XYZ file of C-alpha atoms in Angstrom:
656
model
C 37.326 80.569 31.770
C 34.816 77.913 32.771
C 36.190 77.797 36.342
C 35.611 81.540 36.778
C 32.006 81.183 35.610
C 31.405 78.360 38.031
C 32.801 80.386 40.946
C 30.475 83.298 40.123
C 27.461 80.932 40.069
C 28.329 79.458 43.470
C 28.871 82.978 44.931
C 25.510 84.112 43.590
C 23.810 81.067 45.037
C 25.302 81.697 48.482
C 24.285 85.319 48.333
C 20.731 84.427 47.563
C 20.671 81.807 50.323
C 22.044 84.109 53.117
C 20.492 87.358 52.168
C 23.610 89.276 51.388
C 25.984 91.213 53.738
C 23.643 91.710 56.699
C 23.591 87.931 57.278
C 19.797 87.530 56.973
C 18.376 84.364 55.295
C 16.238 85.007 52.274
C 13.939 82.246 50.848
C 13.449 82.702 47.161
C 10.122 81.902 45.293
C 9.832 78.207 44.113
C 9.278 77.579 40.353
C 6.203 75.275 40.421
C 6.403 74.472 36.712
C 9.898 73.181 37.092
C 8.864 71.058 40.058
C 5.943 69.504 38.130
C 8.258 68.693 35.289
C 10.572 66.672 37.535
C 7.598 64.991 39.181
C 6.243 63.851 35.842
C 9.610 62.519 34.841
C 9.774 60.454 38.008
C 6.274 59.046 37.511
C 6.982 58.136 33.903
C 10.142 56.327 34.879
C 8.270 54.412 37.548
C 5.526 53.504 35.057
C 8.068 52.202 32.572
C 9.726 50.109 35.247
C 6.359 48.810 36.389
C 5.347 47.946 32.791
C 8.485 45.920 32.193
C 8.046 44.171 35.528
C 4.430 43.266 34.779
C 5.362 42.105 31.259
C 8.106 39.916 32.679
C 5.773 38.372 35.230
C 3.061 37.847 32.585
C 5.514 36.176 30.230
C 6.790 33.879 32.954
C 3.194 32.987 33.861
C 2.384 32.279 30.207
C 5.405 30.067 29.700
C 5.277 28.179 32.977
C 1.538 27.967 33.619
C -0.327 28.201 30.323
C 2.267 26.493 28.121
C 4.124 24.589 30.760
C 2.910 21.182 29.593
C 3.724 21.960 25.972
C 7.308 22.972 26.686
C 7.717 20.081 29.074
C 6.635 17.784 26.214
C 9.074 19.485 23.846
C 11.847 18.948 26.324
C 10.793 15.322 26.650
C 10.850 14.964 22.868
C 14.446 16.104 22.864
C 15.154 13.083 25.045
C 12.601 10.589 23.612
C 12.189 9.805 19.925
C 8.829 8.519 18.637
C 8.698 6.190 15.624
C 5.498 5.034 13.898
C 4.804 1.302 13.739
C 2.782 0.331 10.668
C -0.449 -1.477 11.443
C -1.161 -4.832 9.783
C -3.839 -4.256 7.154
C -7.029 -6.215 7.374
C -7.266 -9.553 5.577
C -9.465 -10.143 2.527
C -11.350 -13.451 2.490
C -13.681 -15.194 0.076
C -17.287 -16.154 0.883
C -16.139 -19.432 2.463
C -13.504 -17.762 4.643
C -10.514 -18.675 2.488
C -7.686 -16.144 2.668
C -7.161 -14.217 -0.549
C -4.958 -11.402 0.784
C -3.139 -11.378 4.142
C 0.120 -9.987 5.564
C 3.581 -11.248 6.362
C 6.614 -9.548 7.938
C 8.788 -7.678 5.482
C 12.371 -6.693 6.366
C 13.182 -3.256 4.996
C 16.357 -1.177 5.074
C 15.887 2.361 6.362
C 18.247 5.271 6.906
C 17.721 7.408 10.006
C 19.050 10.726 8.735
C 18.271 12.990 11.710
C 21.919 13.408 12.698
C 23.597 11.972 9.658
C 24.606 13.753 6.495
C 24.603 11.968 3.172
C 27.770 9.903 3.064
C 28.518 8.818 -0.499
C 30.756 6.007 0.686
C 28.001 4.748 2.986
C 25.452 4.868 0.156
C 27.785 2.931 -2.128
C 28.357 0.360 0.580
C 24.660 -0.153 1.198
C 23.957 -0.276 -2.556
C 26.575 -3.000 -2.960
C 24.952 -5.057 -0.200
C 21.511 -4.636 -1.732
C 22.746 -5.211 -5.283
C 21.287 -1.973 -6.672
C 22.588 1.161 -8.319
C 23.601 3.890 -5.785
C 21.617 6.363 -7.907
C 18.451 4.469 -6.980
C 19.107 4.976 -3.278
C 19.951 8.636 -3.789
C 16.683 9.102 -5.674
C 14.781 7.727 -2.681
C 16.651 10.070 -0.366
C 15.954 13.127 -2.527
C 12.284 12.153 -2.681
C 12.079 12.635 1.084
C 13.758 16.058 1.015
C 11.827 18.595 3.021
C 10.263 16.041 5.374
C 11.036 15.972 9.136
C 14.485 14.625 9.829
C 13.359 12.045 12.373
C 11.362 10.185 9.710
C 13.416 7.251 8.389
C 13.932 6.887 4.649
C 13.135 3.460 3.265
C 15.958 2.372 0.967
C 14.794 -1.151 0.123
C 11.896 -3.480 0.896
C 11.457 -7.190 1.388
C 15.087 -8.133 1.950
C 16.331 -11.699 1.839
C 17.353 -13.116 5.202
C 21.092 -13.269 4.415
C 21.157 -9.520 3.657
C 19.233 -8.772 6.837
C 21.735 -10.769 8.872
C 24.714 -9.067 7.220
C 23.390 -5.548 7.819
C 22.517 -6.306 11.458
C 25.962 -7.721 12.157
C 27.680 -4.688 10.585
C 25.485 -1.879 11.952
C 28.386 -0.211 13.765
C 30.078 0.371 10.418
C 26.944 1.862 8.865
C 25.708 4.727 11.057
C 22.037 5.501 10.603
C 21.257 2.268 8.713
C 18.616 0.081 10.356
C 16.414 -2.901 9.614
C 12.696 -2.140 9.862
C 10.067 -4.855 10.148
C 6.764 -3.922 8.477
C 3.738 -5.899 7.269
C 3.571 -6.651 3.551
C 0.643 -7.908 1.480
C 0.547 -11.578 0.491
C -1.653 -12.544 -2.465
C -2.358 -16.231 -1.880
C -3.933 -16.756 -5.301
C -1.586 -14.571 -7.319
C -3.465 -12.067 -9.463
C -6.909 -13.467 -8.680
C -9.600 -10.772 -9.075
C -6.808 -8.222 -9.403
C -8.981 -5.469 -10.879
C -11.415 -5.738 -7.984
C -8.914 -6.186 -5.125
C -6.336 -3.661 -6.341
C -2.925 -2.954 -4.854
C -0.950 -0.759 -2.438
C 1.607 1.920 -3.159
C 3.620 4.609 -1.412
C 1.612 7.724 -0.711
C 2.258 10.549 -3.188
C 2.674 14.206 -2.292
C -0.736 14.990 -3.768
C -2.398 12.240 -1.742
C -0.578 13.397 1.374
C -1.781 16.980 0.878
C -5.360 15.773 0.364
C -5.196 13.587 3.471
C -3.978 16.522 5.540
C -7.188 18.364 4.696
C -9.404 15.676 6.239
C -7.224 13.503 8.467
C -4.340 15.604 9.677
C -1.445 13.545 10.958
C -2.882 10.236 9.767
C -0.315 9.695 7.023
C 3.377 10.497 6.702
C 5.711 10.450 3.711
C 6.665 6.875 2.895
C 3.408 5.361 4.156
C 1.636 2.722 2.071
C -2.022 3.070 1.160
C -4.534 1.611 -1.267
C -4.060 2.829 -4.812
C -6.733 0.852 -6.636
C -9.682 -1.459 -6.126
C -10.910 -2.502 -2.703
C -7.535 -1.599 -1.235
C -8.349 2.022 -2.095
C -12.135 2.049 -1.679
C -11.923 0.339 1.723
C -8.748 2.066 2.906
C -10.363 3.239 6.156
C -11.464 -0.296 7.017
C -8.253 -2.039 6.030
C -5.521 0.349 7.234
C -5.829 -0.093 11.027
C -4.264 2.264 13.564
C -0.532 2.924 13.752
C 1.426 2.067 16.868
C 4.232 4.073 18.431
C 7.734 3.010 19.480
C 9.496 5.306 21.953
C 13.293 5.336 22.192
C 15.519 7.285 24.527
C 18.286 9.128 22.720
C 21.360 10.979 23.945
C 22.358 14.558 23.154
C 23.835 13.436 19.841
C 20.632 11.695 18.803
C 21.872 8.108 19.184
C 19.421 5.572 20.558
C 20.101 4.434 24.107
C 17.167 2.192 25.014
C 13.597 1.351 24.093
C 10.815 2.726 26.234
C 7.270 1.501 26.584
C 5.311 2.014 23.331
C 1.826 1.591 21.881
C 1.010 -1.524 19.888
C -0.609 -0.995 16.448
C -4.254 -1.951 15.952
C -4.822 -4.252 12.940
C -7.291 -3.227 10.261
C -10.698 -4.774 9.745
C -11.059 -8.033 7.852
C -13.296 -7.992 4.777
C -15.138 -11.133 3.732
C -16.219 -11.028 0.114
C -19.180 -12.624 -1.611
C -16.700 -13.966 -4.188
C -16.140 -17.718 -4.498
C -12.473 -18.470 -5.190
C -13.299 -21.665 -7.094
C -15.617 -19.905 -9.551
C -13.183 -16.999 -9.934
C -10.265 -19.296 -10.682
C -12.311 -21.312 -13.171
C -13.304 -18.279 -15.242
C -9.907 -16.595 -15.127
C -7.996 -19.740 -16.070
C -10.213 -20.558 -19.037
C -9.978 -17.029 -20.407
C -6.232 -16.880 -19.838
C -5.620 -20.280 -21.447
C -7.604 -19.204 -24.510
C -5.837 -15.821 -24.552
C -9.234 -14.128 -24.418
C -9.824 -10.505 -23.559
C -13.189 -9.929 -21.932
C -15.187 -10.358 -18.768
C -17.079 -12.958 -16.767
C -19.602 -12.285 -13.994
C -21.722 -14.566 -11.800
C -24.339 -13.470 -9.240
C -26.904 -14.980 -6.907
C -30.172 -14.225 -8.656
C -32.200 -13.813 -5.446
C -29.827 -11.549 -3.495
C -27.454 -9.688 -5.829
C -24.330 -11.217 -4.260
C -21.511 -11.338 -6.806
C -19.995 -14.827 -6.839
C -17.399 -14.222 -9.527
C -16.244 -11.117 -11.376
C -13.287 -11.541 -13.715
C -11.687 -9.181 -16.186
C -9.201 -10.566 -18.687
C -6.277 -10.104 -19.011
C -5.670 -9.853 -15.277
C -3.388 -7.182 -13.867
C 0.084 -8.256 -12.795
C -0.021 -6.767 -9.291
C 3.707 -7.314 -8.719
C 4.473 -4.644 -11.315
C 2.569 -2.008 -9.351
C 4.193 -2.586 -5.962
C 6.587 0.293 -5.300
C 5.447 2.103 -8.446
C 5.143 0.796 -11.985
C 7.968 1.490 -14.405
C 7.366 3.586 -17.509
C 8.277 0.580 -19.652
C 5.681 -1.691 -18.044
C 3.087 1.092 -18.174
C 3.666 1.629 -21.896
C 3.388 -2.103 -22.554
C 0.005 -2.177 -20.839
C -1.216 0.887 -22.723
C -0.131 -0.588 -26.056
C -1.604 -4.032 -25.359
C -4.585 -4.511 -27.749
C -6.342 -6.565 -25.051
C -6.352 -3.551 -22.670
C -5.400 -5.092 -19.300
C -5.755 -1.739 -17.519
C -9.528 -1.665 -18.109
C -11.804 -3.534 -15.728
C -14.068 -4.825 -18.454
C -16.750 -6.057 -16.049
C -17.842 -2.478 -15.208
C -15.810 -0.217 -17.521
C -16.166 -2.098 -20.767
C -19.232 -0.981 -22.747
C -20.350 -3.177 -25.630
C -23.395 -3.561 -27.873
C -25.507 -6.253 -26.154
C -26.331 -7.829 -29.527
C -28.912 -10.633 -29.436
C -28.923 -10.816 -25.623
C -30.988 -7.610 -25.881
C -33.748 -9.558 -27.577
C -34.762 -10.533 -24.044
C -35.695 -6.866 -23.479
C -37.509 -6.539 -26.808
C -39.449 -9.756 -26.204
C -40.459 -8.703 -22.680
C -41.592 -5.290 -23.930
C -43.572 -6.879 -26.757
C -45.358 -9.282 -24.409
C -46.014 -6.676 -21.713
C -47.373 -4.145 -24.209
C -49.555 -6.709 -26.006
C -47.653 -6.372 -29.279
C -47.067 -10.132 -29.429
C -48.410 -13.312 -27.853
C -46.793 -16.741 -27.516
C -48.574 -17.742 -30.705
C -47.649 -14.681 -32.758
C -45.649 -15.720 -35.795
C -43.448 -13.927 -38.286
C -42.225 -15.166 -41.652
C -38.429 -14.946 -41.908
C -37.134 -15.190 -45.485
C -33.632 -14.174 -44.322
C -34.116 -10.405 -44.498
C -36.563 -7.600 -43.781
C -37.268 -4.724 -46.142
C -37.926 -1.410 -44.413
C -38.004 1.837 -46.335
C -35.253 1.805 -48.921
C -33.016 -0.525 -46.943
C -32.806 -4.286 -46.439
C -32.062 -5.531 -42.910
C -30.538 -8.983 -42.878
C -31.096 -11.856 -40.498
C -27.982 -13.726 -39.413
C -29.433 -16.673 -41.330
C -29.546 -14.720 -44.568
C -29.569 -17.738 -46.846
C -32.958 -19.416 -46.631
C -34.075 -17.700 -43.448
C -35.914 -19.321 -40.516
C -39.324 -19.634 -42.115
C -42.338 -19.280 -39.818
C -41.124 -18.264 -36.335
C -42.939 -17.829 -33.013
C -41.529 -16.272 -29.828
C -40.035 -19.465 -28.436
C -38.248 -20.311 -31.635
C -37.206 -16.689 -32.208
C -35.401 -16.660 -28.847
C -33.990 -20.154 -29.269
C -32.605 -19.614 -32.773
C -32.096 -15.849 -32.381
C -34.106 -14.827 -35.437
C -33.380 -11.182 -36.250
C -36.374 -10.702 -38.576
C -38.823 -11.614 -35.797
C -37.420 -8.894 -33.555
C -37.268 -6.365 -36.408
C -41.061 -6.704 -36.587
C -41.525 -6.457 -32.819
C -39.162 -3.490 -32.494
C -40.829 -1.563 -35.317
C -44.238 -1.904 -33.649
C -42.942 -1.025 -30.181
C -40.837 2.014 -30.985
C -37.557 2.944 -29.349
C -39.016 4.677 -26.278
C -41.084 1.726 -25.105
C -38.135 -0.626 -25.556
C -35.949 1.772 -23.540
C -38.508 1.863 -20.725
C -38.289 -1.899 -20.170
C -34.521 -1.827 -20.512
C -34.411 0.702 -17.666
C -36.575 -1.560 -15.469
C -34.023 -4.310 -16.086
C -31.166 -2.062 -14.956
C -29.650 -1.098 -18.301
C -28.478 2.409 -19.107
C -27.556 3.288 -15.505
C -24.897 2.329 -12.978
C -25.602 -0.703 -10.820
C -24.105 0.918 -7.709
C -21.598 -1.877 -7.115
C -18.591 -1.006 -4.942
C -16.085 -1.167 -7.789
C -14.161 1.762 -9.242
C -14.947 3.601 -12.473
C -18.256 1.902 -13.250
C -19.844 3.049 -16.505
C -23.569 3.622 -17.021
C -23.769 2.300 -20.571
C -26.344 3.713 -22.977
C -29.955 2.895 -23.832
C -31.076 5.362 -26.529
C -34.394 7.195 -26.784
C -35.733 9.693 -29.305
C -35.120 12.579 -26.890
C -31.577 11.412 -26.241
C -30.661 11.514 -29.918
C -32.246 14.936 -30.381
C -30.250 16.362 -27.467
C -27.039 14.568 -28.398
C -26.981 15.103 -32.156
C -29.755 17.620 -32.806
C -31.434 15.164 -35.175
C -34.780 13.334 -34.909
C -34.961 9.593 -34.376
C -35.383 7.501 -37.518
C -37.690 4.473 -37.493
C -35.029 2.382 -39.176
C -32.754 2.931 -36.178
C -35.289 1.177 -33.966
C -34.745 -2.043 -35.924
C -31.043 -2.033 -35.044
C -31.789 -1.201 -31.409
C -34.346 -4.042 -31.178
C -31.629 -6.639 -31.823
C -29.057 -4.991 -29.541
C -27.046 -3.046 -32.107
C -27.119 0.653 -32.978
C -26.474 3.016 -30.061
C -26.998 0.353 -27.373
C -24.115 -0.108 -24.917
C -24.049 -2.250 -21.772
C -21.476 -3.571 -19.319
C -21.151 -7.298 -18.521
C -22.263 -6.656 -14.934
C -25.401 -4.830 -16.099
C -26.308 -7.691 -18.424
C -25.818 -10.214 -15.611
C -28.158 -8.272 -13.310
C -30.710 -8.101 -16.150
C -30.550 -11.867 -16.551
C -30.902 -12.342 -12.792
C -34.016 -10.136 -12.802
C -35.604 -12.220 -15.557
C -34.719 -15.403 -13.678
C -36.090 -14.344 -10.269
C -39.420 -13.021 -11.503
C -38.714 -9.365 -12.116
C -36.733 -8.120 -9.120
C -33.653 -6.043 -9.871
C -31.097 -6.129 -7.047
C -28.060 -3.988 -6.371
C -24.962 -6.153 -6.794
C -22.510 -6.391 -3.901
C -19.049 -7.832 -3.341
C -18.941 -7.340 0.465
C -20.421 -10.085 2.653
C -19.292 -8.657 5.977
C -16.608 -6.613 7.733
C -15.116 -7.690 11.084
C -12.913 -5.663 13.405
C -9.665 -6.956 14.907
C -11.592 -8.577 17.775
C -13.914 -10.471 15.451
C -16.983 -8.276 15.925
C -19.131 -7.774 12.820
C -19.244 -4.038 12.025
C -20.936 -4.334 8.632
C -23.056 -7.036 7.037
C -24.480 -7.566 3.545
C -28.072 -6.504 3.091
C -30.250 -7.259 0.078
C -31.119 -4.038 -1.775
C -33.977 -4.126 -4.271
C -33.679 -1.424 -6.937
C -36.723 -2.190 -9.084
C -39.612 -4.630 -9.329
C -41.930 -4.917 -12.277
C -44.926 -6.897 -11.092
C -47.768 -8.370 -13.134
C -45.433 -9.844 -15.754
C -45.161 -13.355 -14.372
C -46.643 -14.929 -17.522
C -44.405 -12.867 -19.809
C -41.313 -13.906 -17.845
C -42.405 -17.551 -17.935
C -42.671 -17.382 -21.719
C -39.230 -15.788 -21.912
C -37.744 -18.585 -19.816
C -39.194 -21.199 -22.153
C -37.430 -19.625 -25.106
C -34.158 -19.295 -23.179
C -34.311 -22.927 -22.064
C -34.810 -23.969 -25.691
C -31.771 -21.893 -26.743
C -29.546 -24.142 -24.614
C -31.376 -27.446 -24.688
C -33.175 -27.391 -28.040
C -31.864 -29.193 -31.095
C -31.446 -25.948 -33.051
C -30.566 -23.690 -30.137
C -27.651 -21.289 -30.437
C -26.192 -22.186 -27.003
C -26.106 -25.965 -26.951
C -22.481 -25.902 -25.773
C -23.727 -24.686 -22.391
C -26.017 -27.660 -21.821
C -25.554 -29.549 -18.537
C -26.727 -33.054 -17.669
C -28.930 -32.970 -14.599
C -29.242 -29.148 -14.441
C -31.524 -27.161 -16.744
C -29.710 -24.114 -18.088
C -31.505 -21.197 -19.753
C -29.607 -18.566 -21.680
C -29.124 -16.305 -24.667
C -26.190 -15.847 -27.009
C -25.165 -12.672 -28.775
C -22.735 -11.632 -31.505
C -22.010 -7.920 -31.329
C -20.915 -6.379 -34.585
C -17.836 -4.188 -34.166
C -17.575 -2.610 -37.632
C -19.063 -3.117 -41.077
C -16.245 -3.909 -43.469
C -17.238 -5.389 -46.798
C -13.645 -6.157 -47.707
C -13.496 -8.884 -45.020
C -16.726 -10.679 -45.968
C -14.968 -13.068 -48.308
C -12.428 -14.084 -45.632
C -12.738 -16.947 -43.210
C -13.481 -15.698 -39.704
C -10.087 -16.714 -38.349
C -8.416 -14.600 -41.048
C -10.252 -11.392 -40.151
C -7.929 -8.983 -38.259
C -8.444 -9.332 -34.495
C -9.761 -5.817 -33.875
C -12.422 -6.181 -36.590
C -13.911 -9.424 -35.304
C -17.308 -9.427 -33.581
C -17.670 -9.648 -29.791
C -19.160 -12.846 -28.339
C -21.804 -12.858 -25.568
C -23.542 -15.526 -23.564
C -25.728 -14.907 -20.516
C -27.518 -17.677 -18.625
C -29.152 -18.773 -15.379
C -29.707 -22.127 -13.675
C -31.484 -24.186 -12.591
C -34.207 -22.845 -14.840
C -36.947 -24.260 -12.589
C -35.674 -22.577 -9.414
C -32.880 -20.194 -10.436
C -29.915 -19.699 -8.100
C -27.122 -18.304 -10.230
C -26.795 -16.092 -13.311
C -23.587 -16.058 -15.348
C -22.492 -13.795 -18.208
C -19.353 -14.038 -20.338
C -18.178 -11.500 -22.906
C -15.249 -12.386 -25.162
C -13.894 -9.400 -27.038
C -13.579 -10.207 -30.743
C -14.587 -13.800 -29.955
C -16.837 -14.004 -33.051
C -19.716 -16.159 -31.713
C -21.262 -16.389 -28.257
C -22.263 -20.019 -28.743
C -18.708 -21.168 -29.463
C -16.522 -18.730 -27.484
C -18.532 -17.623 -24.432
C -20.964 -20.495 -23.777
C -18.277 -23.105 -22.889
C -16.873 -20.772 -20.212
C -20.332 -20.272 -18.712
C -20.807 -24.040 -18.727
C -17.510 -24.570 -16.864
C -18.496 -22.015 -14.204
C -21.879 -23.694 -13.753
C -20.235 -27.117 -13.528
C -18.028 -25.834 -10.733
C -20.989 -24.263 -8.931
C -23.182 -27.396 -9.219
C -20.304 -29.873 -8.801
C -21.974 -31.761 -5.948
C -25.314 -31.994 -7.803
C -24.189 -33.156 -11.231
C -24.363 -36.840 -12.121
C -20.978 -38.500 -12.324
C -20.483 -40.336 -15.646
C -19.213 -43.936 -15.538
C -15.406 -44.061 -15.814
C -15.523 -46.114 -19.013
C -17.879 -43.668 -20.746
C -16.261 -41.025 -22.852
C -18.322 -37.873 -23.123
C -19.231 -37.097 -26.700
C -18.808 -33.733 -28.299
C -21.739 -31.369 -27.945
C -23.443 -30.142 -31.129
C -21.887 -26.976 -32.435
C -25.011 -24.796 -32.411
C -25.736 -22.058 -34.858
C -26.259 -18.352 -35.274
C -24.918 -16.333 -32.350
């Protein structure tokens, strides 16, 4: 059927073409619409072909011209492996250039996992060599899950030499296991100034995410960085710049040869204002006595910190590589609170050391004169309450300013405080640096508290009571200070009224020895016109140490005039313990012991403060430590006693 139809169509076409039977040629009319249709189809096809051709050319141009270098680098990376080389951290030195913290090579075991799956037998073998549980190594491996495969996983640090030698000689039997040499911190004086210096630890995921926001690519998983203290605060100075090691690898990822790399740049060295001898003296005495507390020493005319010790010290070895939950719990449960840097975090009532503020305010405001006297019968009646003096039985009798400071008469300062009022006392406390942060470069510094009438109204919604001023005037009540604040206050009294910002950094040098930062004296406050008042204060403070009835006679030095003030800060009022001997009172209910001093009194150079938590009396617990620090500082200026002379015991002192 279809063949017959086709023959008819061909016959009709021929007939149209030749004009029929008479043999004439007939040209039929052309269908223009049909012709345009085919023309459009041809143009569209050409356009499509042209589009694909242009797109192909554009893509080739993009890949080879615009991104040619990038893809060339990617190809190179397939042949060359880059490994970070840790930079030696900067050294930490004392004021005399003695090395406190430096570096030494540490041999670590790493696993290059890029082309190696976890082999349980290999892990067991390595664990046996290292003497650890295989689960510990697996935990380290899982911790690095999700990180780039070319980054090695550190399985162990600080290997002994015999284990290093064994692993190196058996590398062919342990694919992917390598020995890495990296710098490790060396603490030449053990835990000296541990709260201030701090420690290093492996970067956490949170820290890594935060670093990526500001310094992308600076840190990688497994890197070490400062976790606490100067190691954290001065991370940018100490860390240095990483180096790069380039290794040629084959198609399977195995190393073939080392290529030229980039050497790491060591971090900056930091020289502290701290004196190792003074630091060791204070820390050893407090440790030997099992004291919890703080000791601070500063240059009175510059603000340089010469010693800053918090007791108990931190055991830095427990923090390296991450502290265990057991050790952490022990520190939290320790009643002496080793985790707190008591020099700047510990806030305590200043007790009788605050009488320096009350006396200065009284003199400056004309409330008292050097000849003003007060009768002390042992107590002071105000309103419906009796406020006791520490010398409740018999009292001090007639007392002037010098004797009130020397023997720490509470009744004298009750009178002065009542006439001054809390706000005027607070004003002079602020000039001496109390109630606000000192600005020292140490973590977690507290501001303390110096109360005013407005403060109480805002805090508790209650008006200030006049009786509360009496407690504040002798350093009790709401008053809270840190040992560093009290030291800077003492320094300001000693130097004539200039309050300086304390500093622990003497200078910073780069790896080539150039000084990039140097200590500068920063004056925070200066109350002028009070030279006579400060002179009168000094006389009372000298008498407290050198007078026959002074409360700080245990701090007296032969050949050097020491001026100072003791303090006994009441912790709680518990009548049930009044009948007990002091040594039988439970530790946590005993009073804190203060002593703050400066020397030489004639031309002051150094101020020292010691706070012994629950030490009972400043004159017996804190003053001997201050004396030992001063003896070390003035060692070359003190007279040497004849060998046959045995030093007699110093008088015990009284009161605070």
